[in-house]
């Protein structure tokens, strides 16, 4: 019932929902379009398709490049991991230009193949916190889709009205403190001044539209407070998601398993890998 706006960082109420004309800040999302060119996309997908795609859950297929992990027992070792694929070296280098990806060193890459004919989807979930670090990076290839965000928190979200009576322009949080009678302006906008409104977090869903060849980073609240999902209805054509993950603090400099983390990063960043 809300849609994320990359230009403002706001989740805006959809026109046909009860939250039309309302918005709230949605931090923790970085989205950039045309991260790679069409030619680069074609080359990457061609190289991926030379390797086997293994069946995965919910109608997806996958290729994994990463260490051997037992999340239940919290055990980790290199296993047969030989590094990220060679074609990812250029992608990782380009990430350095993104303001939110300073110091980002991917230790794992997962390619997921979605097809409408297979009913491909993934249910709302959090990525693991024990092994993976704060920033989740995904490159969206071959077709557009929607990343659906939902929240199980008992908290409430404060909404604020997005249009003022005077000029219909977007207004910043806290600029409205009084409530007045509401009536339609006749122009599809909100023709009144409204006070902030509280709604339970569980009643809110936020759609993040991912264009073809866009790069999205989830961090902060979008990583730890909001679950993310891809629903079947948002897979219209073949779609490949390339997700990169970094190590958590436990496996980074000063962490309990720093040495193991160094070993795995050295393997990952050799860019000589094949799917495990």
C-alpha atoms as one frame of an Amber mdcrd trajectory, in Angstrom:
protein
   0.000   0.000   0.000   3.105   2.261  -0.186   5.686   2.730  -2.927   9.299
   3.712  -2.324  10.463   6.907  -4.041  14.253   6.853  -4.692  14.353  10.616
  -5.269  13.039  11.491  -1.796  13.677   8.350   0.263   9.992   8.333   1.200
   7.448   5.531   1.093   4.382   7.181  -0.432   0.831   5.899  -0.022  -0.589
   4.421  -3.225  -3.397   6.371  -4.859  -5.963   3.604  -4.544  -5.142   2.698
  -0.960  -6.416   4.171   2.303  -2.980   5.785   2.657  -3.228   7.962  -0.459
  -1.699  11.361   0.319   0.410  10.036   3.197   4.103   9.135   3.409   6.890
   8.237   5.814  10.699   8.133   5.587  11.988   4.700   4.513  15.722   4.622
   5.280  18.222   1.958   4.313  17.660   1.734   0.553  20.122   2.730  -2.166
  18.879   2.260  -5.725  20.657   3.194  -8.929  19.474   2.483 -12.458  21.477
   1.350 -15.512  24.277   0.036 -13.320  25.580  -1.966 -16.263  24.982  -1.672
 -20.009  22.821  -3.936 -22.175  25.946  -5.447 -23.721  27.422  -6.187 -20.297
  24.133  -7.732 -19.193  24.045 -10.011 -22.273  27.625 -11.110 -21.716  27.073
 -11.851 -18.020  23.923 -13.905 -18.632  25.608 -15.830 -21.452  28.503 -16.731
 -19.140  26.095 -17.770 -16.372  24.154 -20.033 -18.720  27.316 -21.951 -19.582
  27.167 -23.396 -16.063  24.369 -25.527 -14.651  21.500 -23.967 -12.743  20.505
 -26.062  -9.732  16.851 -26.305  -8.616  16.039 -24.063  -5.655  12.944 -23.391
  -3.557   9.741 -21.765  -4.842  10.312 -22.319  -8.544  13.718 -20.690  -8.705
  17.075 -21.980  -9.934  20.412 -20.956  -8.441  24.171 -20.789  -8.779  26.136
 -20.362  -5.553  29.654 -18.999  -5.185  30.505 -19.043  -1.500  31.747 -20.955
   1.530  30.066 -24.063   2.920  27.677 -22.950   5.669  25.542 -24.689   8.265
  23.344 -21.863   9.535  21.550 -24.031  12.095  24.798 -25.071  13.830  26.572
 -21.816  12.895  29.488 -23.578  11.245  31.481 -22.283   8.329  34.350 -23.529
   6.168  35.724 -22.941   2.696  34.653 -26.349   1.371  34.797 -26.410  -2.438
  34.618 -22.609  -2.714  37.119 -21.327  -5.286  36.043 -17.684  -5.475  33.535
 -15.396  -7.140  33.211 -15.783 -10.939  35.591 -13.864 -13.209  32.798 -11.732
 -14.713  31.999 -10.280 -11.274  35.382  -8.600 -10.866  34.267  -5.646 -12.994
  30.899  -5.425 -11.216  32.560  -5.342  -7.782  34.993  -2.653  -8.995  32.070
  -0.500 -10.191  30.422  -0.772  -6.775  33.201   1.335  -5.264  31.649   4.388
  -6.907  28.474   3.924  -4.826  28.485   6.073  -1.702  26.935   3.381   0.518
  29.382   0.662  -0.554  32.632   2.042   0.842  34.762  -0.887   2.008  32.297
  -3.455   0.700  34.107  -6.783   0.170  31.773  -9.535  -1.064  32.523 -13.013
   0.245  29.550 -14.691  -1.410  27.564 -14.397  -4.638  24.249 -16.057  -5.342
  22.639 -16.001  -8.803  18.904 -16.730  -8.797  16.903 -17.444 -11.941  13.194
 -16.533 -11.834  10.706 -17.618 -14.518   6.941 -16.964 -14.559   6.321 -20.462
 -15.969   7.845 -21.978 -12.821   5.919 -19.697 -10.460   9.227 -18.341  -9.161
   9.034 -16.322  -5.952  10.574 -15.927  -2.519   8.590 -15.434   0.685   9.177
 -12.532   3.107  12.417 -13.171   4.981  15.507 -11.696   6.609  18.930 -12.697
   5.325  21.055 -14.304   8.033  22.626 -11.916  10.557  25.209 -14.264  12.090
  27.307 -14.647   8.932  26.296 -11.870   6.553  27.043  -8.217   7.234  24.810
  -5.177   7.044  24.761  -4.456   3.308  22.901  -6.722   0.898  23.641  -5.874
  -2.726  21.555  -7.133  -5.661  21.851  -6.563  -9.393  18.533  -7.037 -11.221
  18.931  -8.482 -14.732  16.746  -9.233 -17.795  13.463  -7.754 -16.541  11.968
  -5.360 -14.033  10.412  -6.575 -10.799   9.203  -5.373  -7.401  10.904  -5.948
  -4.058   8.097  -6.157  -1.484   8.928  -5.016   2.051   6.906  -5.960   5.140
   7.350  -5.617   8.883   6.357  -7.882  11.798   7.249  -5.311  14.443   4.785
  -4.280  17.135   5.862  -0.681  16.585   3.825   2.012  14.897   4.808   4.151
  11.934   4.161   7.882  11.897   2.763   9.033   8.576   2.673  12.622   7.441
   0.593  14.227   4.677   2.400  14.723   1.395   0.368  17.631   0.030  -0.363
  21.044   1.442  -3.574  22.933   0.814  -1.733  25.939  -0.576   0.331  24.512
  -3.403  -0.035  20.736  -3.498   3.726  20.238  -3.114   5.486  17.588  -1.115
   5.936  18.708   2.462   8.627  17.649   4.948   7.853  15.666   8.119   6.666
  17.770  11.018   5.431  20.635   8.878   1.795  19.835   9.671   0.668  20.209
  13.248  -3.020  21.064  12.991  -5.980  19.100  11.748  -8.620  20.661   9.544
 -11.713  19.324   7.844 -10.824  17.251   4.831 -12.432  17.554   1.450 -11.387
  16.586  -2.037  -9.609  19.294  -3.952 -11.124  18.076  -7.206  -7.661  17.608
  -8.681  -6.861  14.207  -7.258  -4.747  15.637  -4.437  -5.393  16.068  -0.757
  -7.156  19.370  -0.247  -6.636  19.736   3.462  -4.061  20.026   6.219  -3.754
  16.949   8.376  -1.901  16.058  11.543   0.574  13.153  11.575  -1.084   9.763
  11.778   0.092   6.575  13.494  -0.481   3.148  11.948   0.706  -0.303  13.091
   3.820  -1.410  11.221   2.133  -4.736  10.415  -0.462  -2.950   8.278   2.183
  -1.413   6.004   3.827  -2.883   2.909   6.308  -0.994   0.748   7.001  -1.750
  -2.922  10.490  -0.994  -4.221  10.397  -1.017  -8.012  13.583  -2.482  -9.482
  14.201  -1.528 -13.123  16.133  -3.832 -15.407  19.915  -3.573 -14.815  19.437
  -1.622 -11.586  21.499  -2.134  -8.430  19.817  -2.064  -5.027  21.448  -2.040
  -1.593  19.531  -2.788   1.605  21.082  -1.716   4.905  20.046  -0.349   8.306
  16.281  -0.549   8.917  15.582  -1.977   5.451  17.972  -4.829   6.282  17.168
  -5.542   9.916  13.602  -4.303  10.512  11.870  -5.022   7.195  11.556  -8.425
   5.537  11.919  -8.560   1.762  10.130 -10.756  -0.763   9.532 -11.235  -4.486
   5.984 -12.313  -5.351   4.933 -14.404  -8.350   2.782 -11.615  -9.748   5.905
  -9.461 -10.136   7.765 -11.975 -12.325   6.576 -11.237 -15.860   9.598 -12.518
 -17.816  12.848 -14.302 -17.037  14.666 -12.430 -14.300  18.109 -13.044 -12.828
  19.091 -11.617  -9.459  22.797 -11.440  -8.609  23.170 -10.960  -4.856  26.465
 -10.144  -3.138  26.948 -10.444   0.629  29.692  -9.255   2.963  30.850 -10.834
   6.220  29.418  -9.873   9.602  31.521  -8.199  12.298  32.258 -11.611  13.833
  34.293 -12.548  10.749  35.789  -9.112  10.073  38.778  -7.209  11.486  38.732
  -7.478  15.283  36.038 -10.154  15.231  36.101 -13.557  16.910  36.648 -15.362
  13.590  38.758 -12.723  11.860  41.311 -15.206  10.474  38.663 -17.406   8.866
  37.080 -14.283   7.387  40.420 -13.235   5.857  40.906 -16.680   4.358  37.436
 -16.684   2.773  37.805 -13.157   1.395  41.135 -14.060  -0.175  39.441 -16.960
  -1.965  36.386 -14.902  -2.945  38.317 -11.992  -4.403  40.541 -14.207  -6.540
  37.602 -14.182  -9.020  38.486 -17.666 -10.236  35.377 -19.438  -9.009  32.898
 -21.913 -10.401  29.465 -22.588  -8.861  29.720 -24.834  -5.777
